[in-house]
Structures are given as C-alpha cells and as structure tokens.
C-alpha cells in the first residue's frame, strides 16, 4: 500500500477548476450489525442504533483502483460545476465507471477478501425505502452515487465502497471490462425498459458510448435490425463495428426526414427507439420514427424543457419511457462478459495514466475516440 497521503485523486473544485491532488487513504468501515449481534451486553438502545446503521450503510472494502472510465457527466461537472439540481459546492472526486482490487475489508465482510478483483456499482441506497422494497433502488431520492454532489467518486488510487455493491470479476473478465459494466448497465436497463426482444427493429439515436452499448445490448437481446444516427462518421463506423446493421450520418435533415430515412433502411418503422443524445431534434425524430404502438426510451439528458410532437405520439399510442441510471444489472453484465456473449473491448480507444488525468479530460472534451480510460494503479496499466 502507498505511504500515508499518497492517494492521488482527480478533484473538481468549481466550474473550470479541475485538479490532481493527494487525499488521505480511507479506512473501510465495519458492518455494525456484525458487532451488534456479538456484543450481547450492549444496551438495547445502542443495539437498535447499530441495526439501523447497518441497514443504511453495511460494511465497506478498501480498493486499489485500476481502471476508471471518463463519462460525459464527469466532463460536465468540470466544465459547468453542476448537472441540473446537482451542484458542486465543495471539492468532489470525479469518476464512477470503475474497477479495482480489494486490499482491505471491514469487519463482517464475508463474500470478498484481499486480492479479489471487483467491479463497482456506484449507486448505493442509504435507506430501505419504498423504491428499494420494489427492487427499483435507483429511484431512491437519498441514494449515494459516486461523483454526484456531494458524494465523492472513485477516480483515485484508493477508494472505499460498500462491499455489497462490489462484484467479484471472473478471471476471464478484464479490469477495463469491469469498468465498462457501468455504461453497459445503462444499455441493459434501457433495452429492458424498451422491451427489446427477438426480431425487434430498433432505432438508436446517437453513437456515443451510451448509444454504442445500446446497440450491443439490443443485438444480444435478439434485435433483428438496428439503425444508428449520429453527426460523426467515425462514431458511426464504430457503431458498425459493434453490431449496427445500418447507419445514417445526419447533416441538415429535419426530424421528419431522419425518420423517413430510418424507415427506408429498416423496411418499416421501428417498434423501439432508444434516444441517447438529449437533443430536441433527436427526440422529435424518435417520436416521428417510432411505429404506432411502439416505445421510445429517453436515455440522453438535455435541456429541462424541450418541444416535442406530443400529439403525434399520443394519437399513435407511442409509449415514452424514461430511465434513470440502472438497477440490478451488474450480475447480468458480468455473466454476459464472462460468457463472451458480448464484446465491449472496442469501446476503449484511449488510455492515460492517472498522473495525466487532466490531459485525458481535455481529450474527452474534444470528443476524441469513444471511451477514455484512466489507469489508476502505477504498477499495472494492462487492460
């Protein structure tokens, strides 16, 4: 382990102010329920407090971080200091697409041990509310989420996280694949919400990382044809590489014209549209393109208010569904990666050591490549 203080981290202080700085190496906390069951002489009031705390937080593990992908939200916090109502008020460590190695476990952790390679699910419920009870913990209003103010992320050398939300990686799944489970989970959640199934015709708006994982997942789930639109020819080429059947480079076409091109390529209007840009014109194109009775899933986040042809959607019974992150996807993603049913490796186009994180963020801001991966372990820069 590094000497005290040698925990290099990527920290955003305010809009436009991104720094590399050392932070203390954290200590993993215990499962206080573990203690409450053993300290039989503990006063009943303290036992109750321990039980409540255990349910809220559970035990933690300390991880030596290996691979962390840069997400568009990380860049947005750096550039603007906020995303919607989430405002950077205090210095915050970025990063939430991550994997690493367990180096220390809190008391009561039984399913992980030092040396285990794990992928990190960044969203951890703080309480067992109505959403957790129904399995939709991603909607819990009090959820902890890495790199969402005020919660620190994991773009650093050492990071502690809830043990229950660290998932052991099989030997044939790399650290980078483990880090990519986070964006992959968005695709799994979106395609499940959309109802992709055998023979589906799917339209994906946007060929960024999230659009690409939706292509990968839709094809794996049985989609017969997937068409992808984007402004960038290089990203559309990447979409073809990961399984898209057709691509459309959008230039000056109206939303209706884009929809017409989608129908022409597929031979019919798609039953499902997955909108991954948040751009008003793309949402409009998605509504016009989707077959009557079909489903449009909104994945991309853009302006709070947009103008859309809502009557067109209503009279044709086009269902419009939102998604917020994901839930219950890590075991599914790990199984798919381990079985080689899907391949996310082509998504990583750039790699930087943690010491060059500021260069990596600049490259991401310029739109270079697809996924930029930071290597946090100075002794191991392998995938």
Short mmCIF file of C-alpha atoms in Angstrom, two decimals:
data_model
loop_
_atom_site.label_atom_id
_atom_site.label_comp_id
_atom_site.label_asym_id
_atom_site.label_seq_id
_atom_site.Cartn_x
_atom_site.Cartn_y
_atom_site.Cartn_z
CA UNK A 1 0.00 0.00 0.00
CA UNK A 2 1.10 3.57 -0.62
CA UNK A 3 2.56 5.68 2.12
CA UNK A 4 0.14 7.95 4.05
CA UNK A 5 -1.21 10.70 1.84
CA UNK A 6 -0.26 9.02 -1.42
CA UNK A 7 -3.79 8.77 -2.72
CA UNK A 8 -3.75 10.78 -5.91
CA UNK A 9 -7.26 11.88 -6.90
CA UNK A 10 -8.95 13.89 -9.66
CA UNK A 11 -10.94 16.62 -7.93
CA UNK A 12 -13.29 19.25 -9.32
CA UNK A 13 -13.47 22.38 -7.14
CA UNK A 14 -15.80 24.50 -9.24
CA UNK A 15 -16.69 25.07 -12.88
CA UNK A 16 -13.48 25.02 -14.92
CA UNK A 17 -11.30 24.10 -11.94
CA UNK A 18 -10.03 20.50 -12.13
CA UNK A 19 -7.04 19.42 -10.05
CA UNK A 20 -4.86 16.46 -9.23
CA UNK A 21 -4.32 16.31 -5.50
CA UNK A 22 -3.42 13.85 -2.77
CA UNK A 23 -6.03 12.77 -0.27
CA UNK A 24 -5.82 10.51 2.80
CA UNK A 25 -6.19 6.79 2.22
CA UNK A 26 -9.59 5.90 3.73
CA UNK A 27 -10.30 3.08 6.16
CA UNK A 28 -13.12 0.64 5.36
CA UNK A 29 -15.90 0.76 7.92
CA UNK A 30 -17.35 -2.30 9.70
CA UNK A 31 -20.72 -3.90 9.38
CA UNK A 32 -22.11 -2.57 12.65
CA UNK A 33 -24.79 -5.27 12.62
CA UNK A 34 -21.89 -7.71 12.86
CA UNK A 35 -20.93 -6.10 16.17
CA UNK A 36 -24.46 -5.67 17.49
CA UNK A 37 -25.02 -9.40 17.24
CA UNK A 38 -21.87 -10.14 19.19
CA UNK A 39 -21.92 -7.51 21.91
CA UNK A 40 -24.63 -9.23 23.87
CA UNK A 41 -24.27 -6.84 26.80
CA UNK A 42 -24.78 -3.77 24.65
CA UNK A 43 -27.69 -1.62 25.87
CA UNK A 44 -30.82 -2.15 23.79
CA UNK A 45 -30.89 1.45 22.59
CA UNK A 46 -27.36 1.14 21.19
CA UNK A 47 -28.25 -2.18 19.60
CA UNK A 48 -31.16 -0.52 17.81
CA UNK A 49 -28.89 2.25 16.58
CA UNK A 50 -26.40 -0.34 15.29
CA UNK A 51 -29.13 -2.22 13.46
CA UNK A 52 -30.33 0.97 11.76
CA UNK A 53 -26.79 1.97 10.78
CA UNK A 54 -26.09 -1.47 9.40
CA UNK A 55 -29.16 -1.33 7.22
CA UNK A 56 -28.20 2.08 5.94
CA UNK A 57 -24.53 1.55 5.27
CA UNK A 58 -23.37 -2.05 5.70
CA UNK A 59 -19.70 -2.97 5.62
CA UNK A 60 -17.09 -1.48 3.33
CA UNK A 61 -13.99 -2.59 1.47
CA UNK A 62 -10.90 -0.59 0.57
CA UNK A 63 -9.96 -0.88 -3.09
CA UNK A 64 -6.80 -0.18 -5.02
CA UNK A 65 -8.32 1.33 -8.12
CA UNK A 66 -7.22 0.02 -11.51
CA UNK A 67 -9.37 1.32 -14.39
CA UNK A 68 -11.79 4.25 -14.36
CA UNK A 69 -13.58 5.49 -17.48
CA UNK A 70 -14.31 9.17 -18.06
CA UNK A 71 -18.03 9.82 -18.50
CA UNK A 72 -19.70 12.80 -20.11
CA UNK A 73 -21.10 13.70 -16.69
CA UNK A 74 -17.55 13.99 -15.30
CA UNK A 75 -16.69 16.45 -18.05
CA UNK A 76 -19.93 18.34 -17.47
CA UNK A 77 -19.21 18.80 -13.76
CA UNK A 78 -15.74 20.03 -14.67
CA UNK A 79 -16.98 22.47 -17.31
CA UNK A 80 -20.19 23.71 -15.66
CA UNK A 81 -19.96 22.81 -11.98
CA UNK A 82 -23.43 21.30 -12.00
CA UNK A 83 -25.87 18.97 -13.70
CA UNK A 84 -29.42 20.12 -13.11
CA UNK A 85 -30.02 20.41 -9.38
CA UNK A 86 -26.74 18.64 -8.51
CA UNK A 87 -24.29 21.47 -7.84
CA UNK A 88 -20.61 21.20 -6.91
CA UNK A 89 -20.44 23.23 -3.69
CA UNK A 90 -17.36 21.56 -2.19
CA UNK A 91 -14.38 19.84 -3.84
CA UNK A 92 -15.52 16.49 -5.25
CA UNK A 93 -13.58 13.48 -6.55
CA UNK A 94 -14.84 12.52 -10.02
CA UNK A 95 -15.29 9.05 -11.53
CA UNK A 96 -17.94 6.33 -11.37
CA UNK A 97 -17.08 3.81 -14.13
CA UNK A 98 -14.62 1.75 -12.18
CA UNK A 99 -12.92 -1.48 -11.16
CA UNK A 100 -10.14 -2.35 -8.75
CA UNK A 101 -8.67 -4.84 -6.30
CA UNK A 102 -9.72 -5.38 -2.71
CA UNK A 103 -6.85 -4.56 -0.34
CA UNK A 104 -8.71 -4.46 2.98
CA UNK A 105 -12.16 -5.45 4.22
CA UNK A 106 -14.27 -4.06 7.01
CA UNK A 107 -15.37 -6.32 9.86
CA UNK A 108 -18.23 -8.56 8.87
CA UNK A 109 -17.43 -8.75 5.12
CA UNK A 110 -17.56 -12.43 4.16
CA UNK A 111 -18.00 -12.54 0.38
CA UNK A 112 -14.83 -10.62 -0.51
CA UNK A 113 -11.20 -10.87 0.55
CA UNK A 114 -7.95 -9.01 -0.21
CA UNK A 115 -6.81 -9.77 -3.75
CA UNK A 116 -10.28 -10.09 -5.24
CA UNK A 117 -10.80 -8.15 -8.46
CA UNK A 118 -14.12 -6.31 -8.44
CA UNK A 119 -16.37 -4.04 -10.48
CA UNK A 120 -18.04 -1.20 -8.58
CA UNK A 121 -21.72 -0.34 -8.79
CA UNK A 122 -21.64 3.39 -7.96
CA UNK A 123 -25.17 3.74 -6.61
CA UNK A 124 -25.70 2.56 -3.02
CA UNK A 125 -29.05 3.03 -1.25
CA UNK A 126 -28.85 4.86 2.04
CA UNK A 127 -32.19 3.59 3.32
CA UNK A 128 -34.68 0.82 2.68
CA UNK A 129 -37.45 2.96 1.25
CA UNK A 130 -40.38 2.08 -1.00
CA UNK A 131 -38.16 2.02 -4.09
CA UNK A 132 -35.68 -0.39 -2.56
CA UNK A 133 -38.50 -2.66 -1.42
CA UNK A 134 -39.76 -2.96 -5.00
CA UNK A 135 -36.29 -3.51 -6.49
CA UNK A 136 -36.01 -0.06 -8.07
CA UNK A 137 -33.38 1.33 -5.74
CA UNK A 138 -32.00 3.60 -8.48
CA UNK A 139 -35.04 5.84 -7.89
CA UNK A 140 -34.39 6.28 -4.17
CA UNK A 141 -34.08 10.04 -3.57
CA UNK A 142 -31.40 9.57 -0.91
CA UNK A 143 -29.15 7.16 -2.82
CA UNK A 144 -25.38 7.58 -2.60
CA UNK A 145 -23.89 7.88 -6.08
CA UNK A 146 -20.21 8.23 -6.91
CA UNK A 147 -19.27 11.65 -8.28
CA UNK A 148 -22.69 13.20 -7.82
CA UNK A 149 -22.60 16.14 -5.39
CA UNK A 150 -21.97 15.87 -2.54
CA UNK A 151 -20.70 12.26 -2.92
CA UNK A 152 -17.08 11.65 -3.93
CA UNK A 153 -16.28 9.36 -6.84
CA UNK A 154 -13.52 6.81 -7.32
CA UNK A 155 -11.06 8.40 -9.74
CA UNK A 156 -8.18 7.98 -7.32
CA UNK A 157 -5.55 5.47 -6.18
CA UNK A 158 -7.52 4.14 -3.19
CA UNK A 159 -11.25 4.21 -2.61
CA UNK A 160 -13.64 2.64 -0.10
CA UNK A 161 -17.09 1.42 -1.10
CA UNK A 162 -19.99 -0.62 0.21
CA UNK A 163 -18.97 -4.28 0.00
CA UNK A 164 -22.47 -5.26 -1.13
CA UNK A 165 -22.05 -3.13 -4.26
CA UNK A 166 -18.65 -4.54 -5.25
CA UNK A 167 -18.93 -7.54 -7.57
CA UNK A 168 -16.18 -10.11 -7.98
CA UNK A 169 -14.87 -10.38 -11.54
CA UNK A 170 -14.25 -13.79 -13.14
CA UNK A 171 -10.67 -14.46 -14.23
CA UNK A 172 -11.58 -14.04 -17.91
CA UNK A 173 -13.05 -10.55 -17.45
CA UNK A 174 -10.53 -7.71 -17.51
CA UNK A 175 -10.44 -4.66 -15.27
CA UNK A 176 -11.44 -2.46 -18.22
CA UNK A 177 -14.43 -4.68 -18.97
CA UNK A 178 -15.32 -4.38 -15.30
CA UNK A 179 -15.19 -0.59 -15.50
CA UNK A 180 -17.33 -0.66 -18.65
CA UNK A 181 -20.10 -2.50 -16.79
CA UNK A 182 -21.33 0.91 -15.65
CA UNK A 183 -22.16 2.30 -19.12
CA UNK A 184 -23.12 -1.21 -20.25
CA UNK A 185 -25.68 -1.25 -17.44
CA UNK A 186 -27.35 1.82 -18.94
CA UNK A 187 -27.83 -0.16 -22.14
CA UNK A 188 -29.16 -3.21 -20.31
CA UNK A 189 -31.61 -1.11 -18.31
CA UNK A 190 -32.75 0.89 -21.35
CA UNK A 191 -33.27 -2.13 -23.59
CA UNK A 192 -35.19 -3.95 -20.85
CA UNK A 193 -37.38 -0.88 -20.31
CA UNK A 194 -37.92 -0.69 -24.08
CA UNK A 195 -38.89 -4.35 -24.37
CA UNK A 196 -36.30 -5.35 -26.95
CA UNK A 197 -36.84 -8.98 -27.92
CA UNK A 198 -36.33 -11.50 -30.73
CA UNK A 199 -36.88 -9.85 -34.09
CA UNK A 200 -37.17 -6.27 -32.84
CA UNK A 201 -36.40 -3.42 -35.22
CA UNK A 202 -34.54 -0.77 -33.25
CA UNK A 203 -33.54 2.84 -33.90
CA UNK A 204 -30.71 4.22 -31.74
CA UNK A 205 -30.19 7.99 -31.78
CA UNK A 206 -26.54 8.82 -31.07
CA UNK A 207 -23.34 6.79 -31.45
CA UNK A 208 -21.51 7.95 -28.34
CA UNK A 209 -20.57 5.40 -25.66
CA UNK A 210 -24.15 5.05 -24.41
CA UNK A 211 -25.58 4.71 -27.91
CA UNK A 212 -22.98 2.04 -28.68
CA UNK A 213 -23.73 -0.05 -25.60
CA UNK A 214 -27.41 0.09 -26.52
CA UNK A 215 -26.51 -1.28 -29.95
CA UNK A 216 -24.51 -4.09 -28.32
CA UNK A 217 -27.25 -4.99 -25.86
CA UNK A 218 -30.10 -4.73 -28.38
CA UNK A 219 -28.36 -7.15 -30.73
CA UNK A 220 -27.59 -9.53 -27.87
CA UNK A 221 -31.25 -9.46 -26.81
CA UNK A 222 -32.34 -10.55 -30.28
CA UNK A 223 -32.94 -7.38 -32.29
CA UNK A 224 -33.13 -8.28 -35.97
CA UNK A 225 -32.03 -4.87 -37.23
CA UNK A 226 -30.54 -1.80 -35.58
CA UNK A 227 -30.10 1.56 -37.28
CA UNK A 228 -27.97 4.29 -35.68
CA UNK A 229 -27.83 8.03 -36.38
CA UNK A 230 -25.08 10.49 -35.48
CA UNK A 231 -23.27 13.56 -36.79
CA UNK A 232 -19.88 11.84 -36.68
CA UNK A 233 -18.77 9.47 -39.44
CA UNK A 234 -16.10 7.92 -37.22
CA UNK A 235 -18.57 7.13 -34.47
CA UNK A 236 -20.96 5.63 -36.96
CA UNK A 237 -18.12 3.42 -38.18
CA UNK A 238 -17.63 2.28 -34.58
CA UNK A 239 -21.36 1.55 -34.40
CA UNK A 240 -20.98 -0.77 -37.39
CA UNK A 241 -18.04 -2.46 -35.67
CA UNK A 242 -20.10 -3.28 -32.58
CA UNK A 243 -23.10 -4.61 -34.47
CA UNK A 244 -25.24 -1.87 -36.06
CA UNK A 245 -26.88 -3.03 -39.28
CA UNK A 246 -27.40 0.45 -40.73
CA UNK A 247 -26.10 3.95 -40.04
CA UNK A 248 -27.24 7.42 -41.02
CA UNK A 249 -24.94 10.43 -40.84
CA UNK A 250 -27.26 13.31 -40.02
CA UNK A 251 -26.43 16.64 -41.67
CA UNK A 252 -29.19 19.16 -42.24
CA UNK A 253 -32.20 16.86 -42.35
CA UNK A 254 -35.38 17.70 -40.48
CA UNK A 255 -36.62 15.27 -37.80
CA UNK A 256 -39.28 14.03 -40.21
CA UNK A 257 -36.65 13.43 -42.90
CA UNK A 258 -34.48 11.49 -40.47
CA UNK A 259 -37.49 9.36 -39.53
CA UNK A 260 -38.18 8.70 -43.20
CA UNK A 261 -34.59 7.54 -43.75
CA UNK A 262 -34.82 5.21 -40.76
CA UNK A 263 -38.00 3.64 -42.16
CA UNK A 264 -36.43 3.28 -45.60
CA UNK A 265 -33.37 1.45 -44.28
CA UNK A 266 -35.30 -0.88 -41.97
CA UNK A 267 -38.09 -1.51 -44.44
CA UNK A 268 -40.58 -0.46 -41.77
CA UNK A 269 -40.91 1.88 -38.83
CA UNK A 270 -39.04 0.55 -35.78
CA UNK A 271 -41.01 -0.76 -32.82
CA UNK A 272 -38.39 0.66 -30.49
CA UNK A 273 -36.37 3.87 -30.42
CA UNK A 274 -33.60 4.48 -27.88
CA UNK A 275 -32.75 8.19 -27.74
CA UNK A 276 -29.23 8.70 -26.36
CA UNK A 277 -28.46 12.36 -27.09
CA UNK A 278 -30.98 14.51 -25.22
CA UNK A 279 -31.07 16.83 -28.23
CA UNK A 280 -34.52 18.23 -29.02
CA UNK A 281 -34.38 17.46 -32.75
CA UNK A 282 -33.35 13.87 -32.00
CA UNK A 283 -36.24 13.37 -29.58
CA UNK A 284 -38.56 14.72 -32.24
CA UNK A 285 -37.07 12.35 -34.83
CA UNK A 286 -37.51 9.48 -32.38
CA UNK A 287 -41.21 10.17 -31.99
CA UNK A 288 -41.80 10.51 -35.72
CA UNK A 289 -39.80 7.37 -36.46
CA UNK A 290 -41.36 5.00 -33.91
CA UNK A 291 -44.08 2.71 -35.16
CA UNK A 292 -47.60 3.25 -33.83
CA UNK A 293 -47.94 1.29 -30.62
CA UNK A 294 -44.15 1.25 -30.19
CA UNK A 295 -41.86 2.54 -27.46
CA UNK A 296 -39.47 5.46 -27.24
CA UNK A 297 -36.97 5.33 -24.36
CA UNK A 298 -35.30 8.59 -23.33
CA UNK A 299 -31.73 7.89 -22.19
CA UNK A 300 -29.91 11.11 -23.07
CA UNK A 301 -30.32 14.10 -20.78
CA UNK A 302 -30.53 17.53 -22.40
CA UNK A 303 -32.39 20.73 -21.56
CA UNK A 304 -35.03 20.58 -18.84
CA UNK A 305 -37.71 21.79 -21.27
CA UNK A 306 -37.99 20.65 -24.91
CA UNK A 307 -40.63 20.97 -27.61
CA UNK A 308 -41.84 17.62 -28.92
CA UNK A 309 -44.73 16.45 -31.17
CA UNK A 310 -46.61 15.01 -28.23
CA UNK A 311 -49.96 14.79 -30.04
CA UNK A 312 -48.32 12.74 -32.76
CA UNK A 313 -47.09 10.32 -30.09
CA UNK A 314 -50.40 10.29 -28.23
CA UNK A 315 -52.71 9.54 -31.13
CA UNK A 316 -50.40 6.77 -32.34
CA UNK A 317 -50.03 5.32 -28.82
CA UNK A 318 -46.27 5.65 -28.80
CA UNK A 319 -45.14 4.96 -25.25
CA UNK A 320 -42.48 7.38 -23.99
CA UNK A 321 -40.40 6.00 -21.14
CA UNK A 322 -37.56 7.49 -19.16
CA UNK A 323 -34.66 5.74 -17.50
CA UNK A 324 -32.53 6.86 -14.57
CA UNK A 325 -29.20 5.08 -14.40
CA UNK A 326 -29.91 1.35 -13.77
CA UNK A 327 -30.63 -1.27 -11.14
CA UNK A 328 -29.95 -4.99 -10.71
CA UNK A 329 -27.67 -5.09 -13.76
CA UNK A 330 -24.15 -5.95 -12.52
CA UNK A 331 -24.69 -9.73 -12.17
CA UNK A 332 -26.29 -9.83 -15.63
CA UNK A 333 -23.47 -7.82 -17.21
CA UNK A 334 -20.76 -9.94 -15.58
CA UNK A 335 -22.42 -13.13 -16.81
CA UNK A 336 -22.61 -11.75 -20.35
CA UNK A 337 -18.97 -10.67 -20.31
CA UNK A 338 -17.73 -13.94 -18.83
CA UNK A 339 -19.65 -16.00 -21.38
CA UNK A 340 -18.35 -13.78 -24.22
CA UNK A 341 -21.88 -13.15 -25.39
CA UNK A 342 -20.96 -9.50 -25.78
CA UNK A 343 -17.74 -7.62 -26.51
CA UNK A 344 -17.21 -4.13 -25.08
CA UNK A 345 -13.44 -4.01 -25.57
CA UNK A 346 -13.64 -1.97 -28.83
CA UNK A 347 -15.19 0.92 -26.88
CA UNK A 348 -11.86 1.78 -25.20
CA UNK A 349 -9.91 3.95 -27.64
CA UNK A 350 -7.62 5.96 -25.35
CA UNK A 351 -5.70 5.18 -22.16
CA UNK A 352 -3.92 7.58 -19.82
CA UNK A 353 -2.11 7.09 -16.50
CA UNK A 354 -3.79 8.80 -13.58
CA UNK A 355 -0.95 11.34 -13.47
CA UNK A 356 -2.10 12.58 -16.88
CA UNK A 357 -5.77 12.83 -15.98
CA UNK A 358 -6.02 16.49 -16.98
CA UNK A 359 -4.82 15.60 -20.50
CA UNK A 360 -7.34 12.75 -20.57
CA UNK A 361 -10.18 15.10 -19.66
CA UNK A 362 -9.13 17.55 -22.38
CA UNK A 363 -9.13 14.72 -24.93
CA UNK A 364 -12.60 13.65 -23.80
CA UNK A 365 -13.88 17.22 -24.03
CA UNK A 366 -12.60 17.41 -27.63
CA UNK A 367 -14.59 14.28 -28.44
CA UNK A 368 -11.57 12.16 -29.31
CA UNK A 369 -12.26 8.45 -29.67
CA UNK A 370 -15.07 6.76 -27.79
CA UNK A 371 -14.13 5.82 -24.23
CA UNK A 372 -11.10 7.28 -22.46
CA UNK A 373 -9.81 5.02 -19.68
CA UNK A 374 -7.62 6.18 -16.81
CA UNK A 375 -5.19 3.69 -15.25
CA UNK A 376 -5.00 4.33 -11.52
CA UNK A 377 -2.53 1.63 -10.48
CA UNK A 378 1.01 2.89 -11.28
CA UNK A 379 2.31 -0.71 -11.29
CA UNK A 380 -0.28 -2.12 -13.74
CA UNK A 381 -1.52 -0.37 -16.88
CA UNK A 382 -2.82 -3.54 -18.54
CA UNK A 383 -6.45 -3.71 -19.65
#
